[in-house]
Amino acid sequence: MFKLSFAAALLLSSAPALADALVDNVNGITMDKDGRVIRFNGLLLSPDGKVTALLSASDKRPAKLDWRADMKGRVLLPGFIDAHGHVLDLGFRASALDLSETNSLADAQAKIRAYAAANPDRAWIVGGGWNQERWKLGRFPTAADLDAAVSDRPVWLSRADGHASWGNSAALKAAGVTARSVSPPGGRIEKVGGQPSGVFVDAAEALVSKAVPTPLPKERDAAFIQAQRLLLSNGVTAAADMGTTVDDWLTYRRMGDQRALRVRIISYAAGVEPALQVGGAGPTPWLYADKLRMVGVKLYADGALGSRGAWLKAPYADAPGQVGAGFMTDTQLQNRMSRAAMDGWQVAVHAIGDRADAQVLDAIEQMAETYKGDRRWRVEHAQVADPADLPRFGRHGTIASMQPIHQTSDRTMAEARLGPTRLTGAYAWASMLKNGGKLAFGSDFPVERPDPWAGWAAAFTRADAEGQPFGGWQPQERVSREQAWWAFTGGAAYAGFAERQFGNLQVGQRADFIIVDRDPLLASPTDLRATKVEETWVGGEKMWERGK
Ligand SMILES: [Zn+2]
């Protein structure tokens, strides 16, 4: 019987039989499906780039191989999966004005002036990365501050957290913003003496951004190529794209059709409408050999902590009377979640403040009554949870999609915004696990660099690159090195319904791996942050190499 079907299979296959391939002589490290570390010496691949076996040094190698790569004992790890990023924004930000390294307003003004001079043909100067906290300005910057740098054309710059933008007078004029303009629901026009000051928070950003010329398809493609190179060079082989527009999707499809898609994208539509336009009856299939799939819908329950847009149960410690704002009523949120879930879309909701967290957890409880089965409801960020709500993350298979690096970047800001009593539920990774919640880690690029090494180190130290604060901030919320690694690999794949396709080099998964210059399980936190990726392979193909 076996022989017969084997012969039949041979007769049916028209192409010459391809043999397996072997990535050999590696110091291979990964985790099994239960999160236990396993070490191996060779990686056997099928012709279509899937893992067929992990080999030890003494295991016999197949006699017939299609190709063999000798890695000369170097360290091989599964590629990282960034569970929350913004792919095209990363590319656009790479060529835009970048203020993320500026330390004062004057410093930023000089950089803006120089960028405008170097880009005389750009009708609008766009960019971002500013942070008035880092500048120690004690207030938001103003349009006049920006006019002092560039006044001959519009300038429009997003804040480091992506939840506020700053324009000059030309930008406000081009957008038709005046003293009579009204803050929309879920947003705030900052005002000084009754006049728009130049800063627009959350939903109010659209008042000006609608006037910014939209990028052409070729500019989108160029941005994608930049983003892809950045991801691969950091060892990221797959990323969840949190807020894919129809134009973004078309860019990914163009790249796939041109065989230029090297990184894997787990796409979450920017709201229900683009999901229905792209997927129609439900999530798309995996396309381009598991490189691209639209699986879910991304919604926003609130804004961010830095701009005081995060929705809190009690007022901000540094702004009495302000609690931020919810973007939707309970009913609106549940209607949207329901509209997505009824067609089988996964739902991922951005929630940063404890009030927003509670709103989303309430909605998940409601949804779970109607939409049974494996739904993997995602809470994006879950940054400030009321300790009383933490156990609720363990119900209904909820996933906490968190960004360890935010904790080290936001530490002093979070202390100011929240005061001492609310810090116990902030960036509470260990509590999420303890309560049965599932963790997925990412960077929220381009809010932070797409650097999983820094995120990994932050996750088990709760300390920044300088080792501050000594012993870690709220160190009870550290997770182990292995738990953090899992959240950046298998956990992030699971969070995107992708664990059958890729994740941690299990047999049957795509062979997505990186070659690095050190053993991350033995490195000190400082050494781990300094890890150099030498090669990045996706689906058994070398997609990036240092210096090439
Ligand atoms: Zn984000």
Coordinates of C-alpha atoms and ligand atoms in Angstrom, one line a residue:
M1 CA 0.0 0.0 0.0
F2 CA 2.7 2.4 1.0
K3 CA 4.8 1.5 -2.0
L4 CA 1.9 1.9 -4.4
S5 CA 1.1 5.4 -3.2
F6 CA 4.7 6.4 -3.2
A7 CA 5.0 5.3 -6.9
A8 CA 1.8 7.1 -7.7
A9 CA 3.2 10.3 -6.2
L10 CA 6.4 10.0 -8.3
L11 CA 4.4 9.6 -11.4
L12 CA 2.3 12.6 -10.6
S13 CA 5.2 15.0 -9.9
S14 CA 6.5 16.5 -13.1
A15 CA 9.4 18.6 -11.6
P16 CA 12.7 16.9 -10.8
A17 CA 12.6 15.9 -7.2
L18 CA 14.3 18.5 -5.0
A19 CA 16.3 17.3 -2.0
D20 CA 16.4 19.0 1.4
A21 CA 18.8 21.7 2.3
L22 CA 21.0 21.9 5.4
V23 CA 22.2 24.8 7.5
D24 CA 25.0 23.1 9.3
N25 CA 27.5 23.6 12.0
V26 CA 25.5 26.2 13.9
N27 CA 25.3 27.0 17.6
G28 CA 21.6 26.9 17.3
I29 CA 19.3 28.0 20.1
T30 CA 15.5 28.2 20.2
M31 CA 12.6 27.2 22.3
D32 CA 10.1 24.4 22.0
K33 CA 6.4 25.0 22.0
D34 CA 6.3 25.0 25.8
G35 CA 8.9 27.7 26.0
R36 CA 11.8 25.4 27.0
V37 CA 15.3 26.3 25.5
I38 CA 16.7 23.7 23.1
R39 CA 20.1 23.7 21.4
F40 CA 21.0 22.2 18.1
N41 CA 23.7 21.9 15.6
G42 CA 22.0 21.7 12.2
L43 CA 18.8 22.9 10.6
L44 CA 17.3 20.7 7.9
L45 CA 15.0 22.5 5.4
S46 CA 12.5 21.3 2.9
P47 CA 12.8 22.7 -0.7
D48 CA 10.0 25.2 0.1
G49 CA 11.9 26.6 3.1
K50 CA 10.3 24.9 6.0
V51 CA 12.0 23.3 9.0
T52 CA 12.0 19.5 8.7
A53 CA 14.4 18.7 11.6
L54 CA 16.7 20.2 14.2
L55 CA 19.9 18.1 14.3
S56 CA 22.4 17.5 17.0
A57 CA 26.1 17.2 16.2
S58 CA 25.9 13.4 16.2
D59 CA 22.8 13.1 14.0
K60 CA 23.5 11.6 10.6
R61 CA 23.3 14.2 7.7
P62 CA 21.3 13.2 4.6
A63 CA 23.5 12.0 1.8
K64 CA 21.7 13.9 -0.9
L65 CA 21.2 17.6 -0.4
D66 CA 20.1 20.5 -2.6
W67 CA 22.5 22.9 -0.9
R68 CA 24.4 23.1 2.4
A69 CA 25.5 26.2 4.2
D70 CA 28.3 25.9 6.8
M71 CA 27.8 28.5 9.5
K72 CA 31.2 27.7 11.1
G73 CA 29.8 27.4 14.6
R74 CA 28.1 30.8 14.7
V75 CA 25.0 31.4 16.8
L76 CA 21.7 30.8 15.0
L77 CA 18.4 32.0 16.5
P78 CA 14.8 32.2 15.3
G79 CA 14.0 35.5 13.7
F80 CA 12.2 38.0 16.0
I81 CA 8.6 38.8 15.5
D82 CA 7.6 42.4 16.4
A83 CA 4.1 42.1 17.6
H84 CA 3.2 45.8 17.2
G85 CA 4.7 48.2 14.7
H86 CA 3.8 50.5 11.8
V87 CA 5.7 49.3 8.8
L88 CA 5.3 52.2 6.3
D89 CA 5.5 54.8 9.0
L90 CA 8.9 53.3 9.8
G91 CA 10.0 53.8 6.2
F92 CA 8.6 57.3 5.9
R93 CA 10.2 58.3 9.1
A94 CA 13.5 57.1 7.9
S95 CA 13.6 59.7 5.1
A96 CA 11.7 62.4 7.0
L97 CA 13.0 65.0 9.4
D98 CA 13.9 63.1 12.6
L99 CA 13.9 65.1 15.9
S100 CA 14.1 62.0 18.2
E101 CA 17.7 62.8 19.2
T102 CA 17.2 66.5 19.9
N103 CA 17.7 67.6 23.5
S104 CA 16.2 71.1 23.4
L105 CA 13.9 73.3 21.4
A106 CA 16.8 75.3 20.1
D107 CA 18.5 72.1 19.0
A108 CA 15.3 71.0 17.2
Q109 CA 14.9 74.4 15.5
A110 CA 18.5 74.2 14.2
K111 CA 17.8 70.7 12.8
I112 CA 14.5 71.8 11.2
R113 CA 16.2 74.8 9.5
A114 CA 19.0 72.6 8.2
Y115 CA 16.6 70.0 6.9
A116 CA 14.5 72.6 5.1
A117 CA 17.6 74.1 3.5
A118 CA 18.7 70.6 2.3
N119 CA 15.3 69.8 0.9
P120 CA 14.3 72.9 -1.1
D121 CA 11.9 70.9 -3.3
R122 CA 9.7 69.5 -0.6
A123 CA 6.4 71.5 -0.6
W124 CA 5.8 70.4 3.1
I125 CA 8.4 69.6 5.6
V126 CA 7.2 66.6 7.5
G127 CA 8.8 64.5 10.2
G128 CA 8.5 63.8 13.8
G129 CA 10.1 62.4 17.0
W130 CA 9.9 65.6 19.1
N131 CA 9.3 65.3 22.8
Q132 CA 8.9 68.4 24.9
E133 CA 9.6 66.3 28.0
R134 CA 13.1 65.4 26.7
W135 CA 13.6 69.1 25.9
K136 CA 12.6 70.0 29.5
L137 CA 10.5 72.7 28.0
G138 CA 7.7 72.5 30.6
R139 CA 5.1 73.2 27.9
F140 CA 4.1 72.1 24.4
P141 CA 6.1 73.9 21.6
T142 CA 4.1 76.5 19.6
A143 CA 3.6 77.4 15.9
A144 CA 5.7 80.6 16.6
D145 CA 8.6 78.4 17.8
L146 CA 8.4 76.6 14.5
D147 CA 8.0 79.8 12.4
A148 CA 11.3 80.9 13.9
A149 CA 12.9 78.0 12.1
V150 CA 10.9 77.8 8.9
S151 CA 8.1 80.1 7.8
D152 CA 8.2 80.0 4.0
R153 CA 6.3 76.7 3.7
P154 CA 4.2 74.3 5.9
V155 CA 6.0 72.3 8.5
W156 CA 4.1 69.4 10.3
L157 CA 5.9 67.2 12.8
S158 CA 4.5 64.4 14.9
R159 CA 5.3 63.9 18.5
A160 CA 7.6 60.9 19.5
D161 CA 4.5 58.9 20.6
G162 CA 2.5 59.6 17.4
H163 CA -0.3 61.0 19.4
A164 CA 0.1 64.7 18.8
S165 CA 1.5 66.9 16.0
W166 CA 3.0 70.3 15.8
G167 CA 2.5 72.7 12.9
N168 CA 3.8 76.1 11.9
S169 CA 1.6 79.0 10.9
A170 CA 1.9 78.1 7.2
A171 CA 0.6 74.6 8.0
L172 CA -2.3 75.9 10.0
K173 CA -3.1 78.4 7.2
A174 CA -3.0 75.7 4.5
A175 CA -5.4 73.5 6.6
G176 CA -7.7 76.4 7.3
V177 CA -7.4 76.2 11.0
T178 CA -8.4 79.3 12.9
A179 CA -9.4 80.5 16.4
R180 CA -12.9 79.3 15.5
S181 CA -11.8 75.7 14.9
V182 CA -13.4 73.3 17.4
S183 CA -11.7 70.2 18.9
P184 CA -13.2 67.1 17.5
P185 CA -14.4 64.2 19.8
G186 CA -11.3 62.2 20.9
G187 CA -9.0 65.1 20.1
R188 CA -7.8 68.5 21.4
I189 CA -6.6 71.7 19.8
E190 CA -4.0 73.1 22.2
K191 CA -4.8 76.8 22.6
V192 CA -3.0 79.8 24.0
G193 CA -5.0 82.9 24.6
G194 CA -7.9 81.5 22.6
Q195 CA -5.7 80.9 19.5
P196 CA -4.6 77.4 18.3
S197 CA -1.1 77.1 19.7
G198 CA 0.2 74.8 16.9
V199 CA -0.1 71.5 18.7
F200 CA -3.0 69.1 17.9
V201 CA -3.7 66.0 20.0
D202 CA -5.0 62.7 18.7
A203 CA -8.2 63.1 16.6
A204 CA -7.5 66.8 16.2
E205 CA -4.3 66.0 14.2
A206 CA -6.5 65.2 11.2
L207 CA -7.6 68.9 11.0
V208 CA -4.1 69.6 9.6
S209 CA -2.8 66.3 8.4
K210 CA -5.7 66.2 5.8
A211 CA -3.9 69.1 4.0
V212 CA -0.6 67.2 3.8
P213 CA -0.1 65.9 0.2
T214 CA -0.6 62.1 0.1
P215 CA 2.5 60.1 -0.9
L216 CA 2.6 58.6 -4.4
P217 CA 2.7 54.8 -4.9
K218 CA 6.4 55.0 -5.8
E219 CA 7.1 57.0 -2.6
R220 CA 5.2 54.3 -0.6
D221 CA 7.2 51.6 -2.3
A222 CA 10.5 53.3 -1.5
A223 CA 9.4 53.8 2.1
F224 CA 8.5 50.1 2.4
I225 CA 12.0 49.0 1.1
Q226 CA 13.6 51.3 3.7
A227 CA 11.4 49.8 6.5
Q228 CA 12.1 46.3 5.4
R229 CA 15.8 46.8 5.4
L230 CA 15.7 48.3 8.9
L231 CA 13.6 45.4 10.2
L232 CA 15.8 42.7 8.6
S233 CA 19.0 44.4 9.8
N234 CA 17.7 44.2 13.4
G235 CA 16.9 40.5 13.1
V236 CA 13.1 41.0 12.7
T237 CA 11.7 38.5 10.2
A238 CA 8.0 39.2 10.8
A239 CA 6.0 42.1 12.1
A240 CA 2.4 42.9 13.0
D241 CA 1.4 46.0 11.1
M242 CA -1.0 47.8 13.4
G243 CA -3.2 49.9 11.2
T244 CA -2.9 48.9 7.6
T245 CA -4.8 51.3 5.2
V246 CA -6.0 50.2 1.8
D247 CA -3.0 52.1 0.2
D248 CA -0.6 50.4 2.6
W249 CA -2.1 47.0 1.6
L250 CA -1.7 47.8 -2.1
T251 CA 1.9 48.6 -1.4
Y252 CA 2.5 45.2 0.3
R253 CA 0.7 43.5 -2.7
R254 CA 2.9 45.4 -5.2
M255 CA 6.0 44.3 -3.3
G256 CA 4.7 40.7 -3.2
D257 CA 3.9 40.7 -6.9
Q258 CA 7.4 41.9 -7.6
R259 CA 8.9 39.3 -5.4
A260 CA 10.3 42.1 -3.3
L261 CA 8.6 41.1 -0.1
R262 CA 11.3 39.7 2.2
V263 CA 9.8 40.3 5.7
R264 CA 6.5 38.8 6.8
I265 CA 3.6 41.1 7.6
I266 CA 0.7 40.2 9.8
S267 CA -1.7 42.9 8.9
Y268 CA -4.3 44.6 11.1
A269 CA -6.6 46.9 9.1
A270 CA -6.8 50.6 10.2
G271 CA -10.5 50.1 11.3
V272 CA -13.3 48.0 10.1
E273 CA -13.8 49.7 6.7
P274 CA -10.3 48.9 5.2
A275 CA -10.7 45.3 6.5
L276 CA -13.9 44.9 4.6
Q277 CA -12.4 46.5 1.5
V278 CA -9.4 44.2 1.5
G279 CA -10.7 41.0 2.9
G280 CA -14.4 41.1 1.9
A281 CA -15.9 38.1 3.7
G282 CA -13.1 37.8 6.3
P283 CA -9.3 37.5 6.8
T284 CA -7.3 37.0 3.7
P285 CA -5.4 33.8 3.1
W286 CA -1.7 33.8 3.6
L287 CA -0.2 35.2 0.4
Y288 CA 3.3 34.9 -1.2
A289 CA 4.4 31.8 0.8
D290 CA 3.2 33.1 4.1
K291 CA 4.6 36.5 3.7
L292 CA 1.4 38.5 4.0
R293 CA -2.0 38.1 5.5
M294 CA -4.6 40.5 6.8
V295 CA -5.9 38.8 9.9
G296 CA -7.5 41.5 12.0
V297 CA -8.8 44.9 12.7
K298 CA -7.0 47.6 14.8
L299 CA -9.2 49.9 16.9
Y300 CA -8.3 52.7 19.3
A301 CA -9.9 53.1 22.7
D302 CA -7.7 56.1 23.8
G303 CA -4.5 58.1 23.1
A304 CA -1.1 58.1 24.8
L305 CA 0.2 59.0 28.2
G306 CA 2.8 61.6 27.0
S307 CA 0.2 63.8 25.5
R308 CA -2.3 63.1 28.3
G309 CA -4.6 61.5 25.8
A310 CA -4.6 58.1 27.7
W311 CA -8.0 57.6 29.4
L312 CA -7.6 57.3 33.1
K313 CA -10.0 56.3 35.9
A314 CA -8.7 59.1 38.1
P315 CA -7.2 62.5 37.1
Y316 CA -3.6 62.9 35.9
A317 CA -1.3 63.5 38.9
D318 CA 0.3 66.4 37.0
A319 CA -2.9 67.8 35.5
P320 CA -5.7 67.8 38.0
G321 CA -9.1 67.7 36.4
Q322 CA -7.9 65.9 33.2
V323 CA -8.5 62.2 32.7
G324 CA -7.7 62.0 29.0
A325 CA -10.4 60.9 26.7
G326 CA -12.0 57.7 25.4
F327 CA -12.3 57.6 21.6
M328 CA -15.6 55.8 21.6
T329 CA -18.6 55.1 23.8
D330 CA -18.9 51.5 25.1
T331 CA -21.6 50.9 22.5
Q332 CA -19.5 52.3 19.6
L333 CA -16.6 50.1 20.6
Q334 CA -18.7 47.0 21.0
N335 CA -20.5 47.6 17.7
R336 CA -17.1 47.8 15.9
M337 CA -15.7 44.8 17.6
S338 CA -18.8 42.9 16.8
R339 CA -18.8 44.0 13.1
A340 CA -15.2 42.7 12.8
A341 CA -15.7 39.5 14.9
M342 CA -18.8 38.3 13.0
D343 CA -16.7 37.9 9.9
G344 CA -14.0 36.2 11.7
W345 CA -11.6 39.1 12.0
Q346 CA -9.3 39.2 15.0
V347 CA -9.7 42.3 17.0
A348 CA -6.8 44.4 18.4
V349 CA -7.7 47.4 20.5
H350 CA -5.2 50.1 21.6
A351 CA -5.7 50.9 25.3
I352 CA -3.1 52.7 27.3
G353 CA -5.0 54.3 30.3
D354 CA -6.6 52.1 33.0
R355 CA -10.1 53.4 32.1
A356 CA -9.5 52.4 28.4
D357 CA -8.2 49.0 29.5
A358 CA -11.4 48.4 31.6
Q359 CA -13.6 49.5 28.6
V360 CA -11.9 47.0 26.3
L361 CA -11.9 44.2 28.9
D362 CA -15.7 44.9 29.4
A363 CA -16.2 44.7 25.7
I364 CA -14.2 41.5 25.4
E365 CA -16.4 40.0 28.1
Q366 CA -19.5 41.0 26.1
M367 CA -18.1 39.7 22.8
A368 CA -17.0 36.4 24.3
E369 CA -20.7 35.6 25.0
T370 CA -21.5 35.8 21.3
Y371 CA -18.3 34.9 19.4
K372 CA -17.1 31.6 20.6
G373 CA -14.0 29.6 19.7
D374 CA -10.4 30.7 19.3
R375 CA -10.7 34.6 19.0
R376 CA -7.4 35.8 20.7
W377 CA -8.7 39.3 21.6
R378 CA -5.8 41.6 21.7
V379 CA -5.2 44.6 24.0
E380 CA -2.5 46.7 22.4
H381 CA -0.1 48.4 25.0
A382 CA -2.2 47.7 28.1
Q383 CA 0.2 50.1 29.6
V384 CA -1.5 51.3 32.8
A385 CA -3.8 48.7 34.2
D386 CA -5.8 49.1 37.4
P387 CA -4.4 46.2 39.5
A388 CA -8.1 45.2 40.1
D389 CA -8.4 44.6 36.3
L390 CA -5.2 42.6 35.9
P391 CA -6.9 39.2 36.5
R392 CA -9.3 39.9 33.7
F393 CA -6.5 39.7 31.2
G394 CA -6.4 36.0 31.9
R395 CA -9.9 35.4 30.6
H396 CA -11.2 34.6 27.1
G397 CA -7.8 33.9 25.8
T398 CA -6.9 37.6 25.9
I399 CA -3.5 38.7 24.6
A400 CA -1.6 41.6 26.2
S401 CA 0.5 43.0 23.3
M402 CA 3.1 45.1 25.1
Q403 CA 6.4 47.0 24.4
P404 CA 9.0 46.5 27.0
I405 CA 11.1 49.5 25.7
H406 CA 8.3 51.9 26.4
Q407 CA 8.8 51.2 30.1
T408 CA 12.4 52.4 30.1
S409 CA 11.6 55.4 27.8
D410 CA 8.5 56.5 29.7
R411 CA 9.6 55.8 33.3
T412 CA 10.0 59.4 34.5
M413 CA 7.1 60.7 32.4
A414 CA 4.9 57.9 33.7
E415 CA 5.8 58.7 37.3
A416 CA 4.8 62.3 36.7
R417 CA 1.5 61.5 34.9
L418 CA 0.4 58.8 37.3
G419 CA 1.9 59.6 40.7
P420 CA 3.2 56.8 43.0
T421 CA 0.0 54.9 43.7
R422 CA -0.9 53.9 40.2
L423 CA 2.6 52.6 39.2
T424 CA 1.9 49.0 40.4
G425 CA -0.3 48.3 37.4
A426 CA 2.0 50.0 34.9
Y427 CA 3.9 48.0 32.3
A428 CA 2.9 45.0 34.4
W429 CA 4.3 42.2 32.3
A430 CA 4.9 39.6 35.1
S431 CA 1.3 40.2 36.4
M432 CA -0.1 39.5 33.0
L433 CA 1.6 36.1 32.9
K434 CA 0.7 35.4 36.6
N435 CA -2.9 36.0 35.8
G436 CA -2.9 33.7 32.8
G437 CA -2.8 36.5 30.2
K438 CA -0.7 35.8 27.0
L439 CA 2.2 38.1 26.3
A440 CA 3.3 39.3 22.9
F441 CA 6.2 41.8 22.7
G442 CA 7.0 44.4 20.2
S443 CA 8.6 47.8 19.8
D444 CA 5.8 50.0 18.4
F445 CA 8.3 51.1 15.7
P446 CA 8.7 53.9 14.6
V447 CA 7.7 55.2 18.1
E448 CA 10.8 53.3 19.2
R449 CA 13.5 51.8 17.1
P450 CA 12.6 48.3 15.7
D451 CA 15.3 46.9 18.0
P452 CA 14.2 43.7 19.7
W453 CA 17.6 43.4 21.6
A454 CA 16.9 46.5 23.6
G455 CA 13.3 45.4 24.2
W456 CA 14.5 42.0 25.3
A457 CA 17.0 43.4 27.8
A458 CA 14.5 45.9 29.2
A459 CA 12.0 43.1 29.7
F460 CA 14.1 41.1 32.2
T461 CA 15.9 44.0 33.8
R462 CA 13.3 46.9 33.9
A463 CA 16.5 49.1 33.5
D464 CA 17.6 51.3 30.6
A465 CA 20.8 51.1 28.5
E466 CA 22.7 52.9 31.2
G467 CA 21.4 50.3 33.8
Q468 CA 19.1 52.9 35.4
P469 CA 17.5 52.7 37.8
F470 CA 19.8 50.3 39.6
G471 CA 18.0 47.0 40.3
G472 CA 15.2 47.9 37.9
W473 CA 12.0 50.0 38.1
Q474 CA 9.1 48.2 39.8
P475 CA 11.3 45.1 39.5
Q476 CA 8.6 42.8 40.6
E477 CA 7.2 43.1 37.0
R478 CA 10.3 41.7 35.3
V479 CA 9.8 38.6 33.3
S480 CA 12.5 36.0 32.8
R481 CA 14.9 36.2 29.9
E482 CA 13.3 33.1 28.4
Q483 CA 9.7 34.4 28.9
A484 CA 10.7 37.7 27.2
W485 CA 12.3 35.8 24.3
W486 CA 9.2 33.7 23.9
A487 CA 7.0 36.9 23.8
F488 CA 9.2 38.2 20.9
T489 CA 9.0 34.9 18.9
G490 CA 6.5 32.1 19.5
G491 CA 4.2 34.4 21.6
A492 CA 4.2 37.1 19.0
A493 CA 3.4 34.5 16.3
Y494 CA 0.5 33.1 18.4
A495 CA -0.8 36.6 18.9
G496 CA -1.1 36.9 15.1
F497 CA -2.6 33.4 14.4
A498 CA 0.7 32.6 12.7
E499 CA 2.1 29.8 14.9
R500 CA 1.5 27.2 12.3
Q501 CA 3.4 29.3 9.7
F502 CA 6.4 30.5 11.7
G503 CA 7.7 31.5 15.1
N504 CA 10.5 29.5 16.7
L505 CA 11.8 27.0 14.2
Q506 CA 9.4 24.2 15.0
V507 CA 9.2 21.4 12.5
G508 CA 6.8 22.4 9.8
Q509 CA 7.3 26.2 10.4
R510 CA 9.1 28.4 7.9
A511 CA 12.8 28.6 8.4
D512 CA 13.1 32.2 9.6
F513 CA 16.4 32.6 11.4
I514 CA 19.2 35.0 12.1
I515 CA 23.0 34.6 12.6
V516 CA 24.3 36.7 15.4
D517 CA 27.7 37.4 17.0
R518 CA 26.9 36.2 20.5
D519 CA 24.9 33.8 22.7
P520 CA 22.0 35.9 24.0
L521 CA 21.3 33.6 26.9
L522 CA 24.8 34.1 28.2
A523 CA 25.2 37.8 27.5
S524 CA 24.9 40.5 30.1
P525 CA 22.1 42.9 29.5
T526 CA 24.6 45.5 28.1
D527 CA 26.1 42.9 25.8
L528 CA 22.7 41.7 24.7
R529 CA 21.8 45.2 23.7
A530 CA 25.0 45.3 21.6
T531 CA 24.3 42.1 19.7
K532 CA 25.1 42.4 16.0
V533 CA 22.9 40.6 13.5
E534 CA 25.2 39.2 10.7
E535 CA 22.6 37.5 8.5
T536 CA 18.8 37.4 8.3
W537 CA 17.1 34.4 6.6
V538 CA 13.4 34.2 5.8
G539 CA 11.8 31.0 4.6
G540 CA 15.3 29.4 4.1
E541 CA 16.5 32.3 2.0
K542 CA 19.2 34.8 2.9
M543 CA 17.4 38.1 2.8
W544 CA 19.9 40.4 4.4
E545 CA 23.6 40.3 5.3
R546 CA 25.7 42.9 7.2
G547 CA 27.8 45.0 4.9
K548 CA 26.1 43.9 1.7
Ligands
ZN1 ZN 1.3 51.6 17.7

